[in-house]
């Protein structure tokens, strides 16, 4: 007599994760959703195009589709998000230790230490992701081997910063430029 229960394949959590990985959940769907959510949140917070959420959704959808359709960005996003999770874990442990060993009255000075540590973690995650994705030659070419390109990037960044500043400073509706800027940087 054959025991069918012992010959059935076992479907454990690792097998489910492997099935999802093969289906593209981790390299296509989750990066798409994360990029969509980030772009939508930035657009909605800045109110740069008014208060029409449908426009924000369409723009976020287009940017998300473009980002996952690029063959260089898709593996980079998978590596970046995995390293970002590691960076968030390290930052969380640091903040917990900082909260345990600091006094309540000297809290403001330690906030800057936590922010500085967060910036260090950001660059650590970015460097680790570039290294893991094998993009070092591209980064070297961009920063060191082509000074003309680098000066173009600086000028382009300055022009983009001026355009963003003008768009942010233009009053939206009844607001003055200062109110628009305050609304952009104050928490709700």
mmCIF file with all atom_site columns, C-alpha atoms in Angstrom:
data_model
loop_
_atom_site.group_PDB
_atom_site.id
_atom_site.type_symbol
_atom_site.label_atom_id
_atom_site.label_alt_id
_atom_site.label_comp_id
_atom_site.label_asym_id
_atom_site.label_entity_id
_atom_site.label_seq_id
_atom_site.pdbx_PDB_ins_code
_atom_site.Cartn_x
_atom_site.Cartn_y
_atom_site.Cartn_z
_atom_site.occupancy
_atom_site.B_iso_or_equiv
_atom_site.pdbx_formal_charge
_atom_site.auth_seq_id
_atom_site.auth_comp_id
_atom_site.auth_asym_id
_atom_site.auth_atom_id
_atom_site.pdbx_PDB_model_num
ATOM 1   C CA . UNK A 1 1   ? 0.000  0.000  0.000   1.00 0.00 ? 1   UNK A CA 1
ATOM 2   C CA . UNK A 1 2   ? 1.318  3.454  -0.978  1.00 0.00 ? 2   UNK A CA 1
ATOM 3   C CA . UNK A 1 3   ? 1.136  6.229  1.528   1.00 0.00 ? 3   UNK A CA 1
ATOM 4   C CA . UNK A 1 4   ? 0.242  9.308  -0.516  1.00 0.00 ? 4   UNK A CA 1
ATOM 5   C CA . UNK A 1 5   ? 0.807  11.728 2.340   1.00 0.00 ? 5   UNK A CA 1
ATOM 6   C CA . UNK A 1 6   ? 4.513  10.964 2.591   1.00 0.00 ? 6   UNK A CA 1
ATOM 7   C CA . UNK A 1 7   ? 5.089  11.285 -1.159  1.00 0.00 ? 7   UNK A CA 1
ATOM 8   C CA . UNK A 1 8   ? 3.415  14.674 -1.582  1.00 0.00 ? 8   UNK A CA 1
ATOM 9   C CA . UNK A 1 9   ? 5.771  17.590 -2.030  1.00 0.00 ? 9   UNK A CA 1
ATOM 10  C CA . UNK A 1 10  ? 6.097  19.782 1.016   1.00 0.00 ? 10  UNK A CA 1
ATOM 11  C CA . UNK A 1 11  ? 5.223  23.405 0.464   1.00 0.00 ? 11  UNK A CA 1
ATOM 12  C CA . UNK A 1 12  ? 7.027  25.355 3.146   1.00 0.00 ? 12  UNK A CA 1
ATOM 13  C CA . UNK A 1 13  ? 7.704  29.068 3.429   1.00 0.00 ? 13  UNK A CA 1
ATOM 14  C CA . UNK A 1 14  ? 11.041 28.882 1.587   1.00 0.00 ? 14  UNK A CA 1
ATOM 15  C CA . UNK A 1 15  ? 9.358  27.119 -1.334  1.00 0.00 ? 15  UNK A CA 1
ATOM 16  C CA . UNK A 1 16  ? 6.692  29.812 -1.490  1.00 0.00 ? 16  UNK A CA 1
ATOM 17  C CA . UNK A 1 17  ? 9.378  32.514 -1.505  1.00 0.00 ? 17  UNK A CA 1
ATOM 18  C CA . UNK A 1 18  ? 11.197 30.693 -4.307  1.00 0.00 ? 18  UNK A CA 1
ATOM 19  C CA . UNK A 1 19  ? 7.974  30.470 -6.333  1.00 0.00 ? 19  UNK A CA 1
ATOM 20  C CA . UNK A 1 20  ? 7.398  34.195 -5.816  1.00 0.00 ? 20  UNK A CA 1
ATOM 21  C CA . UNK A 1 21  ? 11.016 34.938 -6.777  1.00 0.00 ? 21  UNK A CA 1
ATOM 22  C CA . UNK A 1 22  ? 10.617 32.940 -10.001 1.00 0.00 ? 22  UNK A CA 1
ATOM 23  C CA . UNK A 1 23  ? 7.318  34.708 -10.744 1.00 0.00 ? 23  UNK A CA 1
ATOM 24  C CA . UNK A 1 24  ? 9.030  38.124 -10.503 1.00 0.00 ? 24  UNK A CA 1
ATOM 25  C CA . UNK A 1 25  ? 7.345  39.369 -7.348  1.00 0.00 ? 25  UNK A CA 1
ATOM 26  C CA . UNK A 1 26  ? 10.614 40.603 -5.809  1.00 0.00 ? 26  UNK A CA 1
ATOM 27  C CA . UNK A 1 27  ? 12.300 42.063 -8.906  1.00 0.00 ? 27  UNK A CA 1
ATOM 28  C CA . UNK A 1 28  ? 9.284  43.515 -10.716 1.00 0.00 ? 28  UNK A CA 1
ATOM 29  C CA . UNK A 1 29  ? 6.109  43.865 -8.635  1.00 0.00 ? 29  UNK A CA 1
ATOM 30  C CA . UNK A 1 30  ? 7.494  45.042 -5.282  1.00 0.00 ? 30  UNK A CA 1
ATOM 31  C CA . UNK A 1 31  ? 9.934  47.602 -6.788  1.00 0.00 ? 31  UNK A CA 1
ATOM 32  C CA . UNK A 1 32  ? 7.095  48.846 -9.006  1.00 0.00 ? 32  UNK A CA 1
ATOM 33  C CA . UNK A 1 33  ? 4.804  49.312 -5.992  1.00 0.00 ? 33  UNK A CA 1
ATOM 34  C CA . UNK A 1 34  ? 7.515  50.948 -3.892  1.00 0.00 ? 34  UNK A CA 1
ATOM 35  C CA . UNK A 1 35  ? 8.522  53.404 -6.623  1.00 0.00 ? 35  UNK A CA 1
ATOM 36  C CA . UNK A 1 36  ? 4.863  54.175 -7.308  1.00 0.00 ? 36  UNK A CA 1
ATOM 37  C CA . UNK A 1 37  ? 4.211  54.844 -3.613  1.00 0.00 ? 37  UNK A CA 1
ATOM 38  C CA . UNK A 1 38  ? 7.303  57.038 -3.188  1.00 0.00 ? 38  UNK A CA 1
ATOM 39  C CA . UNK A 1 39  ? 6.666  59.140 -6.303  1.00 0.00 ? 39  UNK A CA 1
ATOM 40  C CA . UNK A 1 40  ? 2.968  59.482 -5.455  1.00 0.00 ? 40  UNK A CA 1
ATOM 41  C CA . UNK A 1 41  ? 3.766  60.539 -1.875  1.00 0.00 ? 41  UNK A CA 1
ATOM 42  C CA . UNK A 1 42  ? 6.317  63.116 -3.039  1.00 0.00 ? 42  UNK A CA 1
ATOM 43  C CA . UNK A 1 43  ? 3.925  64.558 -5.612  1.00 0.00 ? 43  UNK A CA 1
ATOM 44  C CA . UNK A 1 44  ? 1.016  64.640 -3.191  1.00 0.00 ? 44  UNK A CA 1
ATOM 45  C CA . UNK A 1 45  ? 3.061  66.200 -0.394  1.00 0.00 ? 45  UNK A CA 1
ATOM 46  C CA . UNK A 1 46  ? 4.492  68.911 -2.636  1.00 0.00 ? 46  UNK A CA 1
ATOM 47  C CA . UNK A 1 47  ? 1.162  69.649 -4.398  1.00 0.00 ? 47  UNK A CA 1
ATOM 48  C CA . UNK A 1 48  ? 3.275  70.765 -7.352  1.00 0.00 ? 48  UNK A CA 1
ATOM 49  C CA . UNK A 1 49  ? 0.516  70.022 -9.881  1.00 0.00 ? 49  UNK A CA 1
ATOM 50  C CA . UNK A 1 50  ? -2.463 71.140 -7.821  1.00 0.00 ? 50  UNK A CA 1
ATOM 51  C CA . UNK A 1 51  ? -4.640 68.803 -5.788  1.00 0.00 ? 51  UNK A CA 1
ATOM 52  C CA . UNK A 1 52  ? -5.721 66.330 -8.480  1.00 0.00 ? 52  UNK A CA 1
ATOM 53  C CA . UNK A 1 53  ? -4.733 62.892 -7.193  1.00 0.00 ? 53  UNK A CA 1
ATOM 54  C CA . UNK A 1 54  ? -5.528 61.240 -10.527 1.00 0.00 ? 54  UNK A CA 1
ATOM 55  C CA . UNK A 1 55  ? -2.744 63.229 -12.197 1.00 0.00 ? 55  UNK A CA 1
ATOM 56  C CA . UNK A 1 56  ? -0.346 62.163 -9.449  1.00 0.00 ? 56  UNK A CA 1
ATOM 57  C CA . UNK A 1 57  ? -1.376 58.536 -9.903  1.00 0.00 ? 57  UNK A CA 1
ATOM 58  C CA . UNK A 1 58  ? -0.837 58.643 -13.672 1.00 0.00 ? 58  UNK A CA 1
ATOM 59  C CA . UNK A 1 59  ? 2.577  60.286 -13.330 1.00 0.00 ? 59  UNK A CA 1
ATOM 60  C CA . UNK A 1 60  ? 3.601  57.833 -10.597 1.00 0.00 ? 60  UNK A CA 1
ATOM 61  C CA . UNK A 1 61  ? 2.390  54.922 -12.693 1.00 0.00 ? 61  UNK A CA 1
ATOM 62  C CA . UNK A 1 62  ? 4.377  56.092 -15.725 1.00 0.00 ? 62  UNK A CA 1
ATOM 63  C CA . UNK A 1 63  ? 7.571  56.631 -13.724 1.00 0.00 ? 63  UNK A CA 1
ATOM 64  C CA . UNK A 1 64  ? 7.172  53.220 -12.074 1.00 0.00 ? 64  UNK A CA 1
ATOM 65  C CA . UNK A 1 65  ? 6.680  51.474 -15.416 1.00 0.00 ? 65  UNK A CA 1
ATOM 66  C CA . UNK A 1 66  ? 9.684  53.252 -16.927 1.00 0.00 ? 66  UNK A CA 1
ATOM 67  C CA . UNK A 1 67  ? 11.863 52.349 -13.960 1.00 0.00 ? 67  UNK A CA 1
ATOM 68  C CA . UNK A 1 68  ? 11.071 48.629 -14.046 1.00 0.00 ? 68  UNK A CA 1
ATOM 69  C CA . UNK A 1 69  ? 11.267 48.408 -17.837 1.00 0.00 ? 69  UNK A CA 1
ATOM 70  C CA . UNK A 1 70  ? 14.912 49.513 -17.821 1.00 0.00 ? 70  UNK A CA 1
ATOM 71  C CA . UNK A 1 71  ? 17.061 46.346 -17.834 1.00 0.00 ? 71  UNK A CA 1
ATOM 72  C CA . UNK A 1 72  ? 19.793 48.039 -15.774 1.00 0.00 ? 72  UNK A CA 1
ATOM 73  C CA . UNK A 1 73  ? 17.513 49.415 -13.080 1.00 0.00 ? 73  UNK A CA 1
ATOM 74  C CA . UNK A 1 74  ? 15.481 46.290 -12.306 1.00 0.00 ? 74  UNK A CA 1
ATOM 75  C CA . UNK A 1 75  ? 18.337 44.241 -10.772 1.00 0.00 ? 75  UNK A CA 1
ATOM 76  C CA . UNK A 1 76  ? 19.724 47.391 -9.158  1.00 0.00 ? 76  UNK A CA 1
ATOM 77  C CA . UNK A 1 77  ? 16.391 48.066 -7.441  1.00 0.00 ? 77  UNK A CA 1
ATOM 78  C CA . UNK A 1 78  ? 16.237 44.477 -6.173  1.00 0.00 ? 78  UNK A CA 1
ATOM 79  C CA . UNK A 1 79  ? 19.726 44.836 -4.686  1.00 0.00 ? 79  UNK A CA 1
ATOM 80  C CA . UNK A 1 80  ? 19.043 48.369 -3.429  1.00 0.00 ? 80  UNK A CA 1
ATOM 81  C CA . UNK A 1 81  ? 15.854 47.412 -1.608  1.00 0.00 ? 81  UNK A CA 1
ATOM 82  C CA . UNK A 1 82  ? 17.512 44.384 0.006   1.00 0.00 ? 82  UNK A CA 1
ATOM 83  C CA . UNK A 1 83  ? 20.382 46.575 1.205   1.00 0.00 ? 83  UNK A CA 1
ATOM 84  C CA . UNK A 1 84  ? 17.944 49.285 2.310   1.00 0.00 ? 84  UNK A CA 1
ATOM 85  C CA . UNK A 1 85  ? 16.179 46.737 4.510   1.00 0.00 ? 85  UNK A CA 1
ATOM 86  C CA . UNK A 1 86  ? 19.553 45.895 6.053   1.00 0.00 ? 86  UNK A CA 1
ATOM 87  C CA . UNK A 1 87  ? 20.283 49.606 6.511   1.00 0.00 ? 87  UNK A CA 1
ATOM 88  C CA . UNK A 1 88  ? 16.907 50.191 8.174   1.00 0.00 ? 88  UNK A CA 1
ATOM 89  C CA . UNK A 1 89  ? 17.589 47.305 10.556  1.00 0.00 ? 89  UNK A CA 1
ATOM 90  C CA . UNK A 1 90  ? 20.989 48.770 11.515  1.00 0.00 ? 90  UNK A CA 1
ATOM 91  C CA . UNK A 1 91  ? 19.451 52.229 11.917  1.00 0.00 ? 91  UNK A CA 1
ATOM 92  C CA . UNK A 1 92  ? 16.640 50.831 14.073  1.00 0.00 ? 92  UNK A CA 1
ATOM 93  C CA . UNK A 1 93  ? 19.133 49.095 16.376  1.00 0.00 ? 93  UNK A CA 1
ATOM 94  C CA . UNK A 1 94  ? 21.156 52.322 16.621  1.00 0.00 ? 94  UNK A CA 1
ATOM 95  C CA . UNK A 1 95  ? 18.078 54.402 17.462  1.00 0.00 ? 95  UNK A CA 1
ATOM 96  C CA . UNK A 1 96  ? 16.954 51.857 20.073  1.00 0.00 ? 96  UNK A CA 1
ATOM 97  C CA . UNK A 1 97  ? 20.397 51.873 21.701  1.00 0.00 ? 97  UNK A CA 1
ATOM 98  C CA . UNK A 1 98  ? 20.491 55.652 21.511  1.00 0.00 ? 98  UNK A CA 1
ATOM 99  C CA . UNK A 1 99  ? 17.100 55.853 23.219  1.00 0.00 ? 99  UNK A CA 1
ATOM 100 C CA . UNK A 1 100 ? 18.145 53.415 25.947  1.00 0.00 ? 100 UNK A CA 1
ATOM 101 C CA . UNK A 1 101 ? 21.400 55.107 26.897  1.00 0.00 ? 101 UNK A CA 1
ATOM 102 C CA . UNK A 1 102 ? 20.609 58.805 26.571  1.00 0.00 ? 102 UNK A CA 1
ATOM 103 C CA . UNK A 1 103 ? 18.947 61.043 29.103  1.00 0.00 ? 103 UNK A CA 1
ATOM 104 C CA . UNK A 1 104 ? 15.560 62.526 28.366  1.00 0.00 ? 104 UNK A CA 1
ATOM 105 C CA . UNK A 1 105 ? 16.712 66.125 28.877  1.00 0.00 ? 105 UNK A CA 1
ATOM 106 C CA . UNK A 1 106 ? 19.678 65.947 26.456  1.00 0.00 ? 106 UNK A CA 1
ATOM 107 C CA . UNK A 1 107 ? 17.574 64.563 23.655  1.00 0.00 ? 107 UNK A CA 1
ATOM 108 C CA . UNK A 1 108 ? 17.996 67.372 21.100  1.00 0.00 ? 108 UNK A CA 1
ATOM 109 C CA . UNK A 1 109 ? 21.747 66.906 20.684  1.00 0.00 ? 109 UNK A CA 1
ATOM 110 C CA . UNK A 1 110 ? 21.322 63.199 20.090  1.00 0.00 ? 110 UNK A CA 1
ATOM 111 C CA . UNK A 1 111 ? 18.763 63.769 17.344  1.00 0.00 ? 111 UNK A CA 1
ATOM 112 C CA . UNK A 1 112 ? 21.555 65.250 15.223  1.00 0.00 ? 112 UNK A CA 1
ATOM 113 C CA . UNK A 1 113 ? 23.749 62.245 15.963  1.00 0.00 ? 113 UNK A CA 1
ATOM 114 C CA . UNK A 1 114 ? 20.922 59.960 14.846  1.00 0.00 ? 114 UNK A CA 1
ATOM 115 C CA . UNK A 1 115 ? 20.410 61.998 11.670  1.00 0.00 ? 115 UNK A CA 1
ATOM 116 C CA . UNK A 1 116 ? 24.137 61.911 10.909  1.00 0.00 ? 116 UNK A CA 1
ATOM 117 C CA . UNK A 1 117 ? 24.153 58.153 11.433  1.00 0.00 ? 117 UNK A CA 1
ATOM 118 C CA . UNK A 1 118 ? 21.139 57.891 9.095   1.00 0.00 ? 118 UNK A CA 1
ATOM 119 C CA . UNK A 1 119 ? 23.025 59.810 6.395   1.00 0.00 ? 119 UNK A CA 1
ATOM 120 C CA . UNK A 1 120 ? 26.036 57.517 6.833   1.00 0.00 ? 120 UNK A CA 1
ATOM 121 C CA . UNK A 1 121 ? 23.730 54.484 6.534   1.00 0.00 ? 121 UNK A CA 1
ATOM 122 C CA . UNK A 1 122 ? 22.210 55.969 3.358   1.00 0.00 ? 122 UNK A CA 1
ATOM 123 C CA . UNK A 1 123 ? 25.611 56.285 1.668   1.00 0.00 ? 123 UNK A CA 1
ATOM 124 C CA . UNK A 1 124 ? 26.637 52.851 2.959   1.00 0.00 ? 124 UNK A CA 1
ATOM 125 C CA . UNK A 1 125 ? 23.509 51.278 1.430   1.00 0.00 ? 125 UNK A CA 1
ATOM 126 C CA . UNK A 1 126 ? 24.036 53.169 -1.830  1.00 0.00 ? 126 UNK A CA 1
ATOM 127 C CA . UNK A 1 127 ? 27.703 52.154 -2.088  1.00 0.00 ? 127 UNK A CA 1
ATOM 128 C CA . UNK A 1 128 ? 26.944 48.564 -1.203  1.00 0.00 ? 128 UNK A CA 1
ATOM 129 C CA . UNK A 1 129 ? 24.154 48.439 -3.800  1.00 0.00 ? 129 UNK A CA 1
ATOM 130 C CA . UNK A 1 130 ? 26.370 49.891 -6.532  1.00 0.00 ? 130 UNK A CA 1
ATOM 131 C CA . UNK A 1 131 ? 29.071 47.366 -5.638  1.00 0.00 ? 131 UNK A CA 1
ATOM 132 C CA . UNK A 1 132 ? 26.674 44.395 -5.559  1.00 0.00 ? 132 UNK A CA 1
ATOM 133 C CA . UNK A 1 133 ? 25.028 45.389 -8.853  1.00 0.00 ? 133 UNK A CA 1
ATOM 134 C CA . UNK A 1 134 ? 28.412 45.635 -10.582 1.00 0.00 ? 134 UNK A CA 1
ATOM 135 C CA . UNK A 1 135 ? 27.957 49.274 -11.535 1.00 0.00 ? 135 UNK A CA 1
ATOM 136 C CA . UNK A 1 136 ? 31.418 50.463 -10.421 1.00 0.00 ? 136 UNK A CA 1
ATOM 137 C CA . UNK A 1 137 ? 32.733 50.925 -14.004 1.00 0.00 ? 137 UNK A CA 1
ATOM 138 C CA . UNK A 1 138 ? 29.693 53.024 -14.846 1.00 0.00 ? 138 UNK A CA 1
ATOM 139 C CA . UNK A 1 139 ? 30.124 55.152 -11.719 1.00 0.00 ? 139 UNK A CA 1
ATOM 140 C CA . UNK A 1 140 ? 33.858 55.520 -12.427 1.00 0.00 ? 140 UNK A CA 1
ATOM 141 C CA . UNK A 1 141 ? 33.120 56.581 -16.002 1.00 0.00 ? 141 UNK A CA 1
ATOM 142 C CA . UNK A 1 142 ? 30.541 59.063 -14.785 1.00 0.00 ? 142 UNK A CA 1
ATOM 143 C CA . UNK A 1 143 ? 32.562 60.732 -12.027 1.00 0.00 ? 143 UNK A CA 1
ATOM 144 C CA . UNK A 1 144 ? 36.229 60.406 -12.953 1.00 0.00 ? 144 UNK A CA 1
ATOM 145 C CA . UNK A 1 145 ? 36.898 59.479 -16.561 1.00 0.00 ? 145 UNK A CA 1
ATOM 146 C CA . UNK A 1 146 ? 34.748 62.128 -18.219 1.00 0.00 ? 146 UNK A CA 1
ATOM 147 C CA . UNK A 1 147 ? 35.169 65.629 -16.746 1.00 0.00 ? 147 UNK A CA 1
ATOM 148 C CA . UNK A 1 148 ? 33.094 67.217 -19.520 1.00 0.00 ? 148 UNK A CA 1
ATOM 149 C CA . UNK A 1 149 ? 30.133 65.046 -18.567 1.00 0.00 ? 149 UNK A CA 1
ATOM 150 C CA . UNK A 1 150 ? 30.625 65.886 -14.898 1.00 0.00 ? 150 UNK A CA 1
ATOM 151 C CA . UNK A 1 151 ? 30.581 69.638 -15.582 1.00 0.00 ? 151 UNK A CA 1
ATOM 152 C CA . UNK A 1 152 ? 27.431 69.132 -17.660 1.00 0.00 ? 152 UNK A CA 1
ATOM 153 C CA . UNK A 1 153 ? 25.832 67.328 -14.735 1.00 0.00 ? 153 UNK A CA 1
ATOM 154 C CA . UNK A 1 154 ? 26.732 70.175 -12.390 1.00 0.00 ? 154 UNK A CA 1
ATOM 155 C CA . UNK A 1 155 ? 25.258 72.776 -14.738 1.00 0.00 ? 155 UNK A CA 1
ATOM 156 C CA . UNK A 1 156 ? 22.199 70.620 -15.404 1.00 0.00 ? 156 UNK A CA 1
ATOM 157 C CA . UNK A 1 157 ? 21.695 70.104 -11.667 1.00 0.00 ? 157 UNK A CA 1
ATOM 158 C CA . UNK A 1 158 ? 21.962 73.836 -11.040 1.00 0.00 ? 158 UNK A CA 1
ATOM 159 C CA . UNK A 1 159 ? 19.414 74.562 -13.772 1.00 0.00 ? 159 UNK A CA 1
ATOM 160 C CA . UNK A 1 160 ? 17.107 71.864 -12.407 1.00 0.00 ? 160 UNK A CA 1
ATOM 161 C CA . UNK A 1 161 ? 17.445 73.297 -8.886  1.00 0.00 ? 161 UNK A CA 1
ATOM 162 C CA . UNK A 1 162 ? 16.497 76.754 -10.164 1.00 0.00 ? 162 UNK A CA 1
ATOM 163 C CA . UNK A 1 163 ? 13.482 75.327 -12.020 1.00 0.00 ? 163 UNK A CA 1
ATOM 164 C CA . UNK A 1 164 ? 12.324 73.419 -8.925  1.00 0.00 ? 164 UNK A CA 1
ATOM 165 C CA . UNK A 1 165 ? 12.820 76.512 -6.765  1.00 0.00 ? 165 UNK A CA 1
ATOM 166 C CA . UNK A 1 166 ? 10.787 78.641 -9.182  1.00 0.00 ? 166 UNK A CA 1
ATOM 167 C CA . UNK A 1 167 ? 7.986  76.062 -9.314  1.00 0.00 ? 167 UNK A CA 1
ATOM 168 C CA . UNK A 1 168 ? 7.910  75.788 -5.520  1.00 0.00 ? 168 UNK A CA 1
ATOM 169 C CA . UNK A 1 169 ? 8.029  79.545 -5.019  1.00 0.00 ? 169 UNK A CA 1
ATOM 170 C CA . UNK A 1 170 ? 5.201  80.278 -7.480  1.00 0.00 ? 170 UNK A CA 1
ATOM 171 C CA . UNK A 1 171 ? 2.050  80.786 -5.417  1.00 0.00 ? 171 UNK A CA 1
ATOM 172 C CA . UNK A 1 172 ? -0.614 78.118 -5.755  1.00 0.00 ? 172 UNK A CA 1
ATOM 173 C CA . UNK A 1 173 ? -4.093 79.616 -5.535  1.00 0.00 ? 173 UNK A CA 1
ATOM 174 C CA . UNK A 1 174 ? -4.472 82.003 -2.583  1.00 0.00 ? 174 UNK A CA 1
ATOM 175 C CA . UNK A 1 175 ? -1.096 81.214 -1.050  1.00 0.00 ? 175 UNK A CA 1
ATOM 176 C CA . UNK A 1 176 ? 1.964  83.407 -0.976  1.00 0.00 ? 176 UNK A CA 1
ATOM 177 C CA . UNK A 1 177 ? 5.314  81.888 -1.982  1.00 0.00 ? 177 UNK A CA 1
ATOM 178 C CA . UNK A 1 178 ? 6.400  81.661 1.638   1.00 0.00 ? 178 UNK A CA 1
ATOM 179 C CA . UNK A 1 179 ? 3.249  79.737 2.597   1.00 0.00 ? 179 UNK A CA 1
ATOM 180 C CA . UNK A 1 180 ? 3.839  77.245 -0.226  1.00 0.00 ? 180 UNK A CA 1
ATOM 181 C CA . UNK A 1 181 ? 7.392  76.652 0.970   1.00 0.00 ? 181 UNK A CA 1
ATOM 182 C CA . UNK A 1 182 ? 6.282  76.310 4.606   1.00 0.00 ? 182 UNK A CA 1
ATOM 183 C CA . UNK A 1 183 ? 3.559  73.846 3.631   1.00 0.00 ? 183 UNK A CA 1
ATOM 184 C CA . UNK A 1 184 ? 6.095  71.806 1.684   1.00 0.00 ? 184 UNK A CA 1
ATOM 185 C CA . UNK A 1 185 ? 8.443  71.387 4.650   1.00 0.00 ? 185 UNK A CA 1
ATOM 186 C CA . UNK A 1 186 ? 6.074  71.210 7.629   1.00 0.00 ? 186 UNK A CA 1
ATOM 187 C CA . UNK A 1 187 ? 4.688  67.867 8.772   1.00 0.00 ? 187 UNK A CA 1
ATOM 188 C CA . UNK A 1 188 ? 0.961  67.333 8.622   1.00 0.00 ? 188 UNK A CA 1
#
